[in-house]
mmCIF file of C-alpha atoms and ligand atoms in Angstrom:
data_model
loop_
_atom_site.group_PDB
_atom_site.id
_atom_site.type_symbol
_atom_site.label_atom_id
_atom_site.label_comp_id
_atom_site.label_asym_id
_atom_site.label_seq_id
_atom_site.Cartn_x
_atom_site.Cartn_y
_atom_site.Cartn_z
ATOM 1 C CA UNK O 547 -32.795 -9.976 17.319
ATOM 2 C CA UNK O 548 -32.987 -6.898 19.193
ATOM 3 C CA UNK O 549 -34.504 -5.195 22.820
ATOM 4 C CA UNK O 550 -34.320 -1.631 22.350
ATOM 5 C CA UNK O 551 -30.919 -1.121 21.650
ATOM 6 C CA UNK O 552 -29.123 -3.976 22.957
ATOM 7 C CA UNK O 553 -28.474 -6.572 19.950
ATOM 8 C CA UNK O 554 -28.925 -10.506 21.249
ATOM 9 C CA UNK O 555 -26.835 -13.125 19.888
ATOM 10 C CA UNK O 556 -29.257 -15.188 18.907
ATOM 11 C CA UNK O 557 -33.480 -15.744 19.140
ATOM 12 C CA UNK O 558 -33.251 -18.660 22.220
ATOM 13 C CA UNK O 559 -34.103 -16.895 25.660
ATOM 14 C CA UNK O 560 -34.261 -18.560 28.994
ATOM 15 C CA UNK O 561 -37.781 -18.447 30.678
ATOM 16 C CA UNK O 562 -37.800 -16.721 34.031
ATOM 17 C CA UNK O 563 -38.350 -19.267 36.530
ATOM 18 C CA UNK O 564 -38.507 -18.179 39.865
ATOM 19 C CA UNK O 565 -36.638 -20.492 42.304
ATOM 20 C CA UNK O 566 -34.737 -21.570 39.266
ATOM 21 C CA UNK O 567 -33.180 -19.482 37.017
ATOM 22 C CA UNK O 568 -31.452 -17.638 39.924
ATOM 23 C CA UNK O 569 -27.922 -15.553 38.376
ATOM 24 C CA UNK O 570 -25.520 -18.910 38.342
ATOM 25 C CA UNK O 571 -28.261 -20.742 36.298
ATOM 26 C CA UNK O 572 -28.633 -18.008 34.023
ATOM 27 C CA UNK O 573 -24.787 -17.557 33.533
ATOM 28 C CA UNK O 574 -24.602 -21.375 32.296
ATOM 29 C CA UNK O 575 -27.413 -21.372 30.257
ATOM 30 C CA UNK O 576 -25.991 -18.085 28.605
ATOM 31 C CA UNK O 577 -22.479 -19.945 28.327
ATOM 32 C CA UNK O 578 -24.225 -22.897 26.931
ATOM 33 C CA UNK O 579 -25.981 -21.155 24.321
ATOM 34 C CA UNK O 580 -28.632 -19.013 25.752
ATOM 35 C CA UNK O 581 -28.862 -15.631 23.823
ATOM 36 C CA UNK O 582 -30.728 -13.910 26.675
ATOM 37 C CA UNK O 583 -31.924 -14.997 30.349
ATOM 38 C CA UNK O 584 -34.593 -12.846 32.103
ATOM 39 C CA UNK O 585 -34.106 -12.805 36.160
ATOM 40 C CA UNK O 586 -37.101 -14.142 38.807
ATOM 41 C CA UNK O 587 -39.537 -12.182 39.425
ATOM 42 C CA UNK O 588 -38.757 -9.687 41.949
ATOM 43 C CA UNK O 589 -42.123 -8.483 43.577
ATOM 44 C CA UNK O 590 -42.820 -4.731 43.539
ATOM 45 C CA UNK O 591 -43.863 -4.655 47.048
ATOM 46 C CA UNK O 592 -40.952 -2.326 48.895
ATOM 47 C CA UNK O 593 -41.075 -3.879 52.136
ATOM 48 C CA UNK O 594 -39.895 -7.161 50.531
ATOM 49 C CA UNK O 595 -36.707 -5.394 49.066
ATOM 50 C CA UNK O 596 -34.253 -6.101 51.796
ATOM 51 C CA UNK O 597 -35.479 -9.504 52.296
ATOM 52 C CA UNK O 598 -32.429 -12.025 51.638
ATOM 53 C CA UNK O 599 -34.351 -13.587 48.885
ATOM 54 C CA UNK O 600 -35.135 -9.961 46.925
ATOM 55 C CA UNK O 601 -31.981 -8.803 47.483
ATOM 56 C CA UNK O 602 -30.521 -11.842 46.202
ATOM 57 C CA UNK O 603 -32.591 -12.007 42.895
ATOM 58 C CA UNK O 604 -31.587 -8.278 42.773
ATOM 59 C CA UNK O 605 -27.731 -9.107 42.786
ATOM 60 C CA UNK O 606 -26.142 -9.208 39.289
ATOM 61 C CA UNK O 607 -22.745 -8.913 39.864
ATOM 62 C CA UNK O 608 -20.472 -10.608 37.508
ATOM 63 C CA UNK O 609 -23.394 -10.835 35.289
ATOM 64 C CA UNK O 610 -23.048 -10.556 31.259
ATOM 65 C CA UNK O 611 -25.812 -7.857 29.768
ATOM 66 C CA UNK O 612 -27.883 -6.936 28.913
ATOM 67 C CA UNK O 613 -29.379 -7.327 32.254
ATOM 68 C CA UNK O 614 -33.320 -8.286 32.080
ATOM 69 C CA UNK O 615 -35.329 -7.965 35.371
ATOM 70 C CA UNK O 616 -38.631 -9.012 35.997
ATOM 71 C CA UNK O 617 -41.249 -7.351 38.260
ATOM 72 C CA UNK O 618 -44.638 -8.172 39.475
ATOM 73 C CA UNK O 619 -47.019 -6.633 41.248
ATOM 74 C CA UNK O 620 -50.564 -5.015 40.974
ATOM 75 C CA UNK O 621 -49.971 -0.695 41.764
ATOM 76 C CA UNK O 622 -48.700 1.278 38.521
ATOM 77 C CA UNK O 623 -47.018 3.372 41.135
ATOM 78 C CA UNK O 624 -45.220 0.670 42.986
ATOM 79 C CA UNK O 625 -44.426 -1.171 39.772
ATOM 80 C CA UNK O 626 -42.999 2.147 38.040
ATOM 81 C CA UNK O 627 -40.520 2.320 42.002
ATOM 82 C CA UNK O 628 -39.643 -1.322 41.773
ATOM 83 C CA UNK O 629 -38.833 -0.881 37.484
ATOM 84 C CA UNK O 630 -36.300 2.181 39.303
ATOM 85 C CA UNK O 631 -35.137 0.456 42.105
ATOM 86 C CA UNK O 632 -33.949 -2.320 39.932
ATOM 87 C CA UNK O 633 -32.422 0.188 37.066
ATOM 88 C CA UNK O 634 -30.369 1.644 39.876
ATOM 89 C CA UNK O 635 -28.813 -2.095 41.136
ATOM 90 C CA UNK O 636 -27.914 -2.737 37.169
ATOM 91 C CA UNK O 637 -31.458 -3.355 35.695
ATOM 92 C CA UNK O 638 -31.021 -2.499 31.740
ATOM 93 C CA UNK O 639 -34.433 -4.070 30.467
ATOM 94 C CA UNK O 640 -37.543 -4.454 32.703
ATOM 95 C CA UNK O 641 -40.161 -7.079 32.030
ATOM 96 C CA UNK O 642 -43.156 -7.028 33.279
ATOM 97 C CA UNK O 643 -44.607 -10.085 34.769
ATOM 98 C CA UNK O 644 -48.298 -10.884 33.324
ATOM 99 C CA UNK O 645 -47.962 -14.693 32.380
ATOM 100 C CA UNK O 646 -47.638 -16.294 36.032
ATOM 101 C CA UNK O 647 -50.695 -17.803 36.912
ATOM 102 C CA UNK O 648 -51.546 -17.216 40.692
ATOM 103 C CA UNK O 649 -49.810 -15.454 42.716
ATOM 104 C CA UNK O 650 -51.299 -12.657 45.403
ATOM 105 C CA UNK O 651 -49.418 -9.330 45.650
ATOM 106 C CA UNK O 652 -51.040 -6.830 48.221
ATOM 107 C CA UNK O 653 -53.967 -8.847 48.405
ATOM 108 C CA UNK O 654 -54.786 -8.511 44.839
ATOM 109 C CA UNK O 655 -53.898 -11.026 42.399
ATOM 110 C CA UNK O 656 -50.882 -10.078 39.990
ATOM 111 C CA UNK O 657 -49.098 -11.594 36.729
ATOM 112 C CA UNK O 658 -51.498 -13.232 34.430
ATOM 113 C CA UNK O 659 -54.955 -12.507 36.752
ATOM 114 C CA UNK O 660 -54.033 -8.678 35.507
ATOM 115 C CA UNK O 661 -54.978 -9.629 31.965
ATOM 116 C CA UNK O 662 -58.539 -9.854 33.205
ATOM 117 C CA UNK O 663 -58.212 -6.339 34.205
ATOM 118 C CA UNK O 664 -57.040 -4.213 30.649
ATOM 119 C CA UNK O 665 -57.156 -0.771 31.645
ATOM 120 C CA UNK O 666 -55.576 -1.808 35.258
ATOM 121 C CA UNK O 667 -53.186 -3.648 32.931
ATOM 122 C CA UNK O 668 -52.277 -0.936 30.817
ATOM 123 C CA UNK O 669 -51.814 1.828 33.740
ATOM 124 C CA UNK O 670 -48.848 -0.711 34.922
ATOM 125 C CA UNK O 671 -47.139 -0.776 31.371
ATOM 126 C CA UNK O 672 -47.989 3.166 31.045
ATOM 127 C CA UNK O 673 -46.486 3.734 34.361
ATOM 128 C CA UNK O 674 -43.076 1.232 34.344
ATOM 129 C CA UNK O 675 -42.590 2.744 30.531
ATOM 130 C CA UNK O 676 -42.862 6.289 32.206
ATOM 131 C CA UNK O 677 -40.494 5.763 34.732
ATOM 132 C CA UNK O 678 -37.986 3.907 32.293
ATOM 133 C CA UNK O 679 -37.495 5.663 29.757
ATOM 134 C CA UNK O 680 -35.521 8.718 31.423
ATOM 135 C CA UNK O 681 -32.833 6.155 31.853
ATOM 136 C CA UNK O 682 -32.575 4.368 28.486
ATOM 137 C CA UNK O 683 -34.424 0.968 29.739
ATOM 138 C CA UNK O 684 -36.464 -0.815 27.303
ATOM 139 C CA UNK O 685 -39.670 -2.536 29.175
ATOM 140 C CA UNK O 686 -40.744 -5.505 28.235
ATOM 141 C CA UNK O 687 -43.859 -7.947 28.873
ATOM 142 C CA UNK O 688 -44.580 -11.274 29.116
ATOM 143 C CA UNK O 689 -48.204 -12.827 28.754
ATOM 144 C CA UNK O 690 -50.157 -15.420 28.333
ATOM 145 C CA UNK O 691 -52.919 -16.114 25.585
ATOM 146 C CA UNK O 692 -55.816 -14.667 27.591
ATOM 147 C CA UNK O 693 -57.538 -15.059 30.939
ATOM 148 C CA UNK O 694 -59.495 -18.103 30.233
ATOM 149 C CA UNK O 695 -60.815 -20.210 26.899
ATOM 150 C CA UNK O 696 -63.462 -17.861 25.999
ATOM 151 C CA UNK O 697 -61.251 -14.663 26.691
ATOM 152 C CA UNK O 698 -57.830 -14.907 24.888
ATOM 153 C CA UNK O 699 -56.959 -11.535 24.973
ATOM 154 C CA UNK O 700 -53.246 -11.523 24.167
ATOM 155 C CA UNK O 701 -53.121 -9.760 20.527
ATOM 156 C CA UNK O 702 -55.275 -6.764 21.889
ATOM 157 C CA UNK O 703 -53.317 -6.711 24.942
ATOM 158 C CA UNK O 704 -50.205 -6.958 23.297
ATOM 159 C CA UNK O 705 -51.002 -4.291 20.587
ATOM 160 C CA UNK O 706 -51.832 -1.940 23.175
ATOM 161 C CA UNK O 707 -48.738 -2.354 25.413
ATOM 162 C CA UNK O 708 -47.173 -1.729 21.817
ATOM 163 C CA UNK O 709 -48.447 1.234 21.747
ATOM 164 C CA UNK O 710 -47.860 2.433 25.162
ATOM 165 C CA UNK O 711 -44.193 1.338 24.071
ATOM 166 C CA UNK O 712 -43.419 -1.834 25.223
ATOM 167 C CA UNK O 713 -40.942 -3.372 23.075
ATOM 168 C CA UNK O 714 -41.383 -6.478 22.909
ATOM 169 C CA UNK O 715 -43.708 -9.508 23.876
ATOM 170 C CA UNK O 716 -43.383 -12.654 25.516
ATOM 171 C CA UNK O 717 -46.173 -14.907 25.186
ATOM 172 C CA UNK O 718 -46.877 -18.489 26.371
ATOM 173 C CA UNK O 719 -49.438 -20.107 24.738
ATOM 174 C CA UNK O 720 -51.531 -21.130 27.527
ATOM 175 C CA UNK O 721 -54.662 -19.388 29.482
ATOM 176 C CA UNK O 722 -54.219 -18.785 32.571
ATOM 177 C CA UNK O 723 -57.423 -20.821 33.781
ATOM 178 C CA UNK O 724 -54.644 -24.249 32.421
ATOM 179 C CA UNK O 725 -52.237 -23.284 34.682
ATOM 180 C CA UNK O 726 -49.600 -25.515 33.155
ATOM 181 C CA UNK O 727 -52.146 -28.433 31.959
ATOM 182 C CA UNK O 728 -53.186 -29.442 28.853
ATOM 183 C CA UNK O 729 -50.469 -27.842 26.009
ATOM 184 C CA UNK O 730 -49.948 -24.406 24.395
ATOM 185 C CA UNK O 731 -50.836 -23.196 21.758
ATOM 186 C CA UNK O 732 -49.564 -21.514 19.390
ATOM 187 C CA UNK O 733 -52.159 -19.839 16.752
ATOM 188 C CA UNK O 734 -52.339 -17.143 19.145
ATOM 189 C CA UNK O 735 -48.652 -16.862 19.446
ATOM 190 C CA UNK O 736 -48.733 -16.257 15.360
ATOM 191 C CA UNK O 737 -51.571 -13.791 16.054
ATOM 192 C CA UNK O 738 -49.540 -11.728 17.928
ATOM 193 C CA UNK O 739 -46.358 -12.036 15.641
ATOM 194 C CA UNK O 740 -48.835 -10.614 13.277
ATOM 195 C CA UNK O 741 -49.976 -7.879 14.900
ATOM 196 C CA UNK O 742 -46.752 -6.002 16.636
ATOM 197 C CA UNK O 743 -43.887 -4.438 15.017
ATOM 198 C CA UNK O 744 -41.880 -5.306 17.679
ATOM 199 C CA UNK O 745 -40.134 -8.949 18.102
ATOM 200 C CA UNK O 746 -42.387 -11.557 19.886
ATOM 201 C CA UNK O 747 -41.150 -14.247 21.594
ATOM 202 C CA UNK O 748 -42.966 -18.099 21.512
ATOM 203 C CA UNK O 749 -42.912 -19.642 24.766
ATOM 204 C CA UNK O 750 -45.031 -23.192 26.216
ATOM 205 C CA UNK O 751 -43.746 -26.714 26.047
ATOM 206 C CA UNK O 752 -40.685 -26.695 23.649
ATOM 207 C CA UNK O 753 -38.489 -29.514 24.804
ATOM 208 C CA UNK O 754 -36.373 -30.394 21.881
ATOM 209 C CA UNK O 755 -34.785 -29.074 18.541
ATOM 210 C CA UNK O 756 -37.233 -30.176 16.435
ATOM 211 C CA UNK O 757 -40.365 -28.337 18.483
ATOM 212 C CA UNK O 758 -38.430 -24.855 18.767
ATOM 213 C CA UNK O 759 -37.912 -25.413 14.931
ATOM 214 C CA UNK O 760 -41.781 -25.631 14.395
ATOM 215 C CA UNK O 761 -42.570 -23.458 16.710
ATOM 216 C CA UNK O 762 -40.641 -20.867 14.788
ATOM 217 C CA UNK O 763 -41.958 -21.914 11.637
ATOM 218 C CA UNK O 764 -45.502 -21.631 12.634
ATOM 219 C CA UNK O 765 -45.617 -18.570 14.754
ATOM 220 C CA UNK O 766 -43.147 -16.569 12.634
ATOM 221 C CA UNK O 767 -41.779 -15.387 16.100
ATOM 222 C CA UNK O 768 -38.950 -13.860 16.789
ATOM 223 C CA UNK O 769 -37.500 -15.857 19.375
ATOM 224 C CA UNK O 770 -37.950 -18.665 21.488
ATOM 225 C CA UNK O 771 -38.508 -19.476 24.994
ATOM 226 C CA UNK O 772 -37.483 -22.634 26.726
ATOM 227 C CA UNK O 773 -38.600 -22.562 30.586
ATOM 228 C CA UNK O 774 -38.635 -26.315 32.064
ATOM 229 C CA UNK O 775 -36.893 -28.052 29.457
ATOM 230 C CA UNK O 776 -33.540 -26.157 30.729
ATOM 231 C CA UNK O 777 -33.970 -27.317 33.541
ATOM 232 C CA UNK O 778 -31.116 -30.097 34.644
ATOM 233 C CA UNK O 779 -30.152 -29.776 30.514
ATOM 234 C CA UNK O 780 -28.680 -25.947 30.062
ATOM 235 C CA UNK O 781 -27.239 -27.515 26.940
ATOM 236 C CA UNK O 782 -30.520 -27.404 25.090
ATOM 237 C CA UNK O 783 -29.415 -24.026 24.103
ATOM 238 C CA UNK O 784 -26.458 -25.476 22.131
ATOM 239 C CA UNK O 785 -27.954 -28.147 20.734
ATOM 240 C CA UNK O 786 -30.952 -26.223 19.435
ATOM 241 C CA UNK O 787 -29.094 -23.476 17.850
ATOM 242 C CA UNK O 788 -26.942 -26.103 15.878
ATOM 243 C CA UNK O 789 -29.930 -28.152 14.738
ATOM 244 C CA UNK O 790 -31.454 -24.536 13.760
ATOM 245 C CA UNK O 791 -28.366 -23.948 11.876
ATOM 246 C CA UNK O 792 -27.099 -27.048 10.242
ATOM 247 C CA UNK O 793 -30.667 -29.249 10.473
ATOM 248 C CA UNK O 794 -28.303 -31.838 12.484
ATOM 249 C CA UNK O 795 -28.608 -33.172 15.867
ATOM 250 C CA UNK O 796 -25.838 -32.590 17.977
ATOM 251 C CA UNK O 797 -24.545 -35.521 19.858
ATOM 252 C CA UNK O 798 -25.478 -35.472 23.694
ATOM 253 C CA UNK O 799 -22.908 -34.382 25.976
ATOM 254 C CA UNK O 800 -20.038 -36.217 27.125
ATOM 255 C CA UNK O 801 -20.831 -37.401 30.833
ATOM 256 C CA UNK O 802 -17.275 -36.049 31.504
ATOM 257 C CA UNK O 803 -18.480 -32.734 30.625
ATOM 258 C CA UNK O 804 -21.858 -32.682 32.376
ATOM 259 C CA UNK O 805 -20.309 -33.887 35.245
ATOM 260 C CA UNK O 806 -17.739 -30.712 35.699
ATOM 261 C CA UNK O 807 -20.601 -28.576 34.472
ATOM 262 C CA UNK O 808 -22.463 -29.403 37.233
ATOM 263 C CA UNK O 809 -19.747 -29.480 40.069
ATOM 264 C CA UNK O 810 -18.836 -25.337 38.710
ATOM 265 C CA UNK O 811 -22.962 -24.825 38.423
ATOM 266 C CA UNK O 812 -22.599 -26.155 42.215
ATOM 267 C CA UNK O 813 -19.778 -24.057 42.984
ATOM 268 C CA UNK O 814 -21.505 -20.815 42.310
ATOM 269 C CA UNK O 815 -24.766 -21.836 43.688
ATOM 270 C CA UNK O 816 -23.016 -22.362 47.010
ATOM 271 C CA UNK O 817 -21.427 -19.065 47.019
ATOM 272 C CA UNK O 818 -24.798 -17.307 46.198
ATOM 273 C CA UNK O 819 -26.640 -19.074 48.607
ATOM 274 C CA UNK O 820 -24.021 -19.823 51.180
ATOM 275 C CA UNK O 821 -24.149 -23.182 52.251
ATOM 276 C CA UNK O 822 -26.745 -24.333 54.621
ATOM 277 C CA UNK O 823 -29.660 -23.362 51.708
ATOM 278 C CA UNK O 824 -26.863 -23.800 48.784
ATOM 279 C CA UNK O 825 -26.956 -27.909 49.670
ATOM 280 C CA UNK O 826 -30.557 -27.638 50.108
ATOM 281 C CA UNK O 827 -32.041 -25.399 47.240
ATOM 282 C CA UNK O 828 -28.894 -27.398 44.731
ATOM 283 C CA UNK O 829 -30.840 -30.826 45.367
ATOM 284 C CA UNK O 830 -33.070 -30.162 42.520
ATOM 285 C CA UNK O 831 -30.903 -28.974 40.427
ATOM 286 C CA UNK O 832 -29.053 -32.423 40.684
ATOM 287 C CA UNK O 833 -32.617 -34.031 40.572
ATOM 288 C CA UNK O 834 -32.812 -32.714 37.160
ATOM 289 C CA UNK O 835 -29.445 -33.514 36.264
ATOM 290 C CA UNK O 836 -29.355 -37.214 36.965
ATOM 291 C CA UNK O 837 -33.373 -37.583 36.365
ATOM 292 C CA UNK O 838 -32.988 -39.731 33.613
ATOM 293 C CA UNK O 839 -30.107 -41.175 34.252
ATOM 294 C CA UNK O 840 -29.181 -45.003 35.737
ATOM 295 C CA UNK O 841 -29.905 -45.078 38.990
ATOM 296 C CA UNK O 842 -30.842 -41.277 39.272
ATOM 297 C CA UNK O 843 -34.101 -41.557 41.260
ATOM 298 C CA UNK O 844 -31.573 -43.339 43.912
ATOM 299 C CA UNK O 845 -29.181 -40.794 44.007
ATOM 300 C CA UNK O 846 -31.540 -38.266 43.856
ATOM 301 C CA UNK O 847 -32.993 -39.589 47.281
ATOM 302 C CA UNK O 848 -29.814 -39.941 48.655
ATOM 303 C CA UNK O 849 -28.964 -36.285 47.934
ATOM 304 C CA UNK O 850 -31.668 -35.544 50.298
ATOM 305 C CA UNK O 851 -29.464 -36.765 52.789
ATOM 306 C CA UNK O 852 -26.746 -34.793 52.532
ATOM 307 C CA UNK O 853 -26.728 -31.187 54.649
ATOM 308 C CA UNK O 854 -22.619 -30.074 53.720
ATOM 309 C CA UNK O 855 -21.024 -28.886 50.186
ATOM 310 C CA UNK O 856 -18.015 -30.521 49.949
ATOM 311 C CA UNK O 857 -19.900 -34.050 50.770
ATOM 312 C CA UNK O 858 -22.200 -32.893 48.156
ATOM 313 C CA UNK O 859 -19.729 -32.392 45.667
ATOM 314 C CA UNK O 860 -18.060 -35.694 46.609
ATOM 315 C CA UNK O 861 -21.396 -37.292 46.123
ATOM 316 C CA UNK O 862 -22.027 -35.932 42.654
ATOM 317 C CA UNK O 863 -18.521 -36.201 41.158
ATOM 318 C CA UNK O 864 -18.736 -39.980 42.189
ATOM 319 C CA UNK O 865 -21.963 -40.714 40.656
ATOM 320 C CA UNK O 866 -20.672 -39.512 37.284
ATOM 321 C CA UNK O 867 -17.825 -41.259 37.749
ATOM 322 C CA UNK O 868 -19.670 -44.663 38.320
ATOM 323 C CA UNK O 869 -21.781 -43.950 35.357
ATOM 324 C CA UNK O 870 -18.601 -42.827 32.819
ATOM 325 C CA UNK O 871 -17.669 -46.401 33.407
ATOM 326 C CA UNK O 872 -20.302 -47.661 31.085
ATOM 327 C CA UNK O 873 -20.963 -44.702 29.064
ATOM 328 C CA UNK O 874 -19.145 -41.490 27.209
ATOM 329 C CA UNK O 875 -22.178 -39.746 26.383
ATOM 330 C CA UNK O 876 -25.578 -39.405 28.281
ATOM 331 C CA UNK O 877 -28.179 -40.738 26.418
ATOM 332 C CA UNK O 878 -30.451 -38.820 24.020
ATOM 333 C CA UNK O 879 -33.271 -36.921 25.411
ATOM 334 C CA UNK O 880 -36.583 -38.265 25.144
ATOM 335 C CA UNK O 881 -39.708 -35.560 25.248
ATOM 336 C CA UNK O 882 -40.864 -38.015 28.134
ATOM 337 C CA UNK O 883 -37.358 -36.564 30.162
ATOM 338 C CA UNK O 884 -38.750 -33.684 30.327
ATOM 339 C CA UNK O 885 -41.462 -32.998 32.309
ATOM 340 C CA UNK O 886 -39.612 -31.285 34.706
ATOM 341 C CA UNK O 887 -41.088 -29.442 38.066
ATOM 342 C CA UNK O 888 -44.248 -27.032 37.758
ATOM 343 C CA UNK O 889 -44.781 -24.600 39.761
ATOM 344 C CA UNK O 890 -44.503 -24.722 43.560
ATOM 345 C CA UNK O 891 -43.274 -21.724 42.864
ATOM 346 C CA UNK O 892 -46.375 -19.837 43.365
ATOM 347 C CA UNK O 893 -45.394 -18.794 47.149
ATOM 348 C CA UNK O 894 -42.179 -17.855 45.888
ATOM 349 C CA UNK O 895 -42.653 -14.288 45.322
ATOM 350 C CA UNK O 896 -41.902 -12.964 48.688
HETATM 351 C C1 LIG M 1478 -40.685 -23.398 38.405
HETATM 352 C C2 LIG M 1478 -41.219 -22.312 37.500
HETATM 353 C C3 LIG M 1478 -41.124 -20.975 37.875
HETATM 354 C C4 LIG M 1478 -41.624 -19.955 37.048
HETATM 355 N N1 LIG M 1478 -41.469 -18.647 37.416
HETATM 356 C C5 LIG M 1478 -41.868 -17.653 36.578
HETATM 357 C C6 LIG M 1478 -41.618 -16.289 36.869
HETATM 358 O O1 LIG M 1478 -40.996 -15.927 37.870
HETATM 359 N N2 LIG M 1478 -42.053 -15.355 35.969
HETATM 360 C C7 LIG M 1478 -42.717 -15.703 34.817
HETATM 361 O O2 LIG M 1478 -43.083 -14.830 34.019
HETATM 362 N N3 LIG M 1478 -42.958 -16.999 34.511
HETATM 363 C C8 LIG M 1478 -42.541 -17.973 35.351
HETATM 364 N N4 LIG M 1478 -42.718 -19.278 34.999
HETATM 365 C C9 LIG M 1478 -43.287 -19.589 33.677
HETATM 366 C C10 LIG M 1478 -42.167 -19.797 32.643
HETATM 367 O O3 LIG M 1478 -41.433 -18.606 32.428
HETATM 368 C C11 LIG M 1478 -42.755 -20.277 31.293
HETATM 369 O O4 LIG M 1478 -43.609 -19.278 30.803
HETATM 370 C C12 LIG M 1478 -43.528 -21.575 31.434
HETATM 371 O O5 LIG M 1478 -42.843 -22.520 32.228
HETATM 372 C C13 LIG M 1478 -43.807 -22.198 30.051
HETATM 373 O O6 LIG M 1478 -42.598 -22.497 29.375
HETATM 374 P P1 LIG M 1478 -41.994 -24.006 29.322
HETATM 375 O O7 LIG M 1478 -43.080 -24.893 28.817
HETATM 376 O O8 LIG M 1478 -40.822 -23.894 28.391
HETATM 377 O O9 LIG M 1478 -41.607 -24.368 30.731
HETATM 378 C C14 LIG M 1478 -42.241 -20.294 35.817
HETATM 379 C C15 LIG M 1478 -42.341 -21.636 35.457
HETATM 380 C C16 LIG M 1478 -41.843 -22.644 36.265
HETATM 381 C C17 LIG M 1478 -41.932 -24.067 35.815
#
């Protein structure tokens, strides 16, 4: 599997998931597995650069490559500044954002609305390919099957942004009229496998070995794309790439092991966010974590409580402690685990 010239480790990719898969999320799910992790979205709006939250999603220090950084917005021209202004704070793939389903950007809506809009669509990819290229930077894009039911544009969309050298194509198999109801699909997925020459990606509702298997299998993609299923499990990764391998299920993590992944996954959250919004913007995280766990709805409440690290810490280290006494191993998934948080993240952007 290959972007340009940078050579993945393997076809399982970490969705961009803004509010989520901030840089210590990413570096676990990489460590856990993850052959490639694409940043949040960073908007293309200039005046939003210095804000802490751009500048933060803009920091990838410490970071392994290659580094993939998505942008959204509606201008070419701002689009092609923000694909440069990233390139120049370590940026070494851009994506382009046109799979999120509503979000405004200069009054105009961006990400998946812009697949409604073709030729405004294909000035953005013209324009970010134009001003990457001088430095090396493959772009990328990542879509969804069309605008609505009766308009599932992706193949023709995708063939195009082929040809105005995009190399390669993310799509999740939803409109963007379903938001995230209803389920993918995936015929369209194939469609666009069969189009391109260059690797597409599957992405929509895989939550388990077996479904990225299928997925594969019936879309001939490339890759796959596992968004809200990583969430509170990084170790999907792992356990997906050794059911791909070997056709066996891996045994669920020790809770020993989950619980010192967390407490590091804490540690660098706190010292990205600093602490008053580390203990704050971690609770979910250890929502996910302990969501289907004994007594995890009650811990996750109490969590809510909690406004300092090191009680944090103390709090989670306990609880795994408590539930090591009766098991070694967490239990294994169920599908039904996994219906994990969709998007509030629409007012994210900014
Ligand atoms: C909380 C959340 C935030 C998301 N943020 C982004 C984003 O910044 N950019 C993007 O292209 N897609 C975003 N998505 C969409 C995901 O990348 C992915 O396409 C979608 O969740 C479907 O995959 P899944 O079923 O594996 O979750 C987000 C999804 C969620 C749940």
């Amino acid at each position: 599997m290959k972007i340009g010239p940078f050579e993945l480790p393997n076809g399982l990719f970490v969705a961009p998931m803004a509010g989520v898969t901030d840089r210590p999320f990413r570096q676990l799910c990489r460590q856990l597995g993850a052959g490639y992790a694409v940043s949040e979205m960073v908007t293309s709006r200039p005046d939003l650069w210095h804000t802490p939250k751009t500048a933060r999603r803009a920091n990838h220090d410490g970071e392994p490559g290659p580094i993939a950084v998505q942008i959204a917005g509606t201008e070419p021209a701002m689009m092609a500044d923000a694909a440069r202004y990233n390139i120049d704070r370590g940026a070494q793939i851009i994506d382009i954002n046109m799979g999120c389903p509503a979000k405004k950007v200069c009054n105009k809506w961006a990400g998946s609305a812009l697949m409604q809009d073709e030729p405004l669509a294909l000035s953005i990819v013209a324009a970010v390919v134009a001003a990457c290229a001088p430095h090396g930077v493959p772009v990328t894009l990542k879509m969804r099957t069309g605008w609505c039911q009766a308009h599932r544009n992706a193949v023709a969309l995708a063939l195009a942004a082929e040809q105005a050298g995009v190399q390669m194509v993310t799509v999740h198999g939803r409109t963007r009229e379903q938001g995230y109801n209803g389920f993918a699909e995936y015929d369209t997925v194939a469609a666009v496998k069969a189009a391109l020459r260059v690797p597409v990606v599957a992405n929509g509702d895989i939550n388990s070995p077996e479904k990225a298997r299928a997925v594969l299998a019936d879309t001939g993609a490339d890759a796959v794309m596992i968004g809200r299923a990583a969430q509170g499990r990084p170790w999907i990764f792992r356990e997906i790439s050794h059911y791909l391998a070997t056709g066996e299920h891996l045994a669920p993590p020790l809770v020993a092991e989950v619980r010192q992944l967390l407490l590091s996954h804490l540690q660098d959250h706190y010292q990205l966010y600093g602490e008053f919004l580390g203990v704050r913007t971690a609770r979910k995280h250890i929502g996910w974590y302990v969501s289907a766990l004994p007594g995890g709805e009650d811990f996750r409440q109490q969590m809510n409580l909690i406004e300092d690290c090191a009680t944090q810490l103390k709090a989670v280290a306990g609880y795994f402690d408590r539930i090591n006494q009766s098991m070694d191993r967490l239990p294994v998934a169920q599908p039904g685990d996994l219906a994990r948080e969709t998007p509030r993240y629409l007012e994210t952007l900014a």
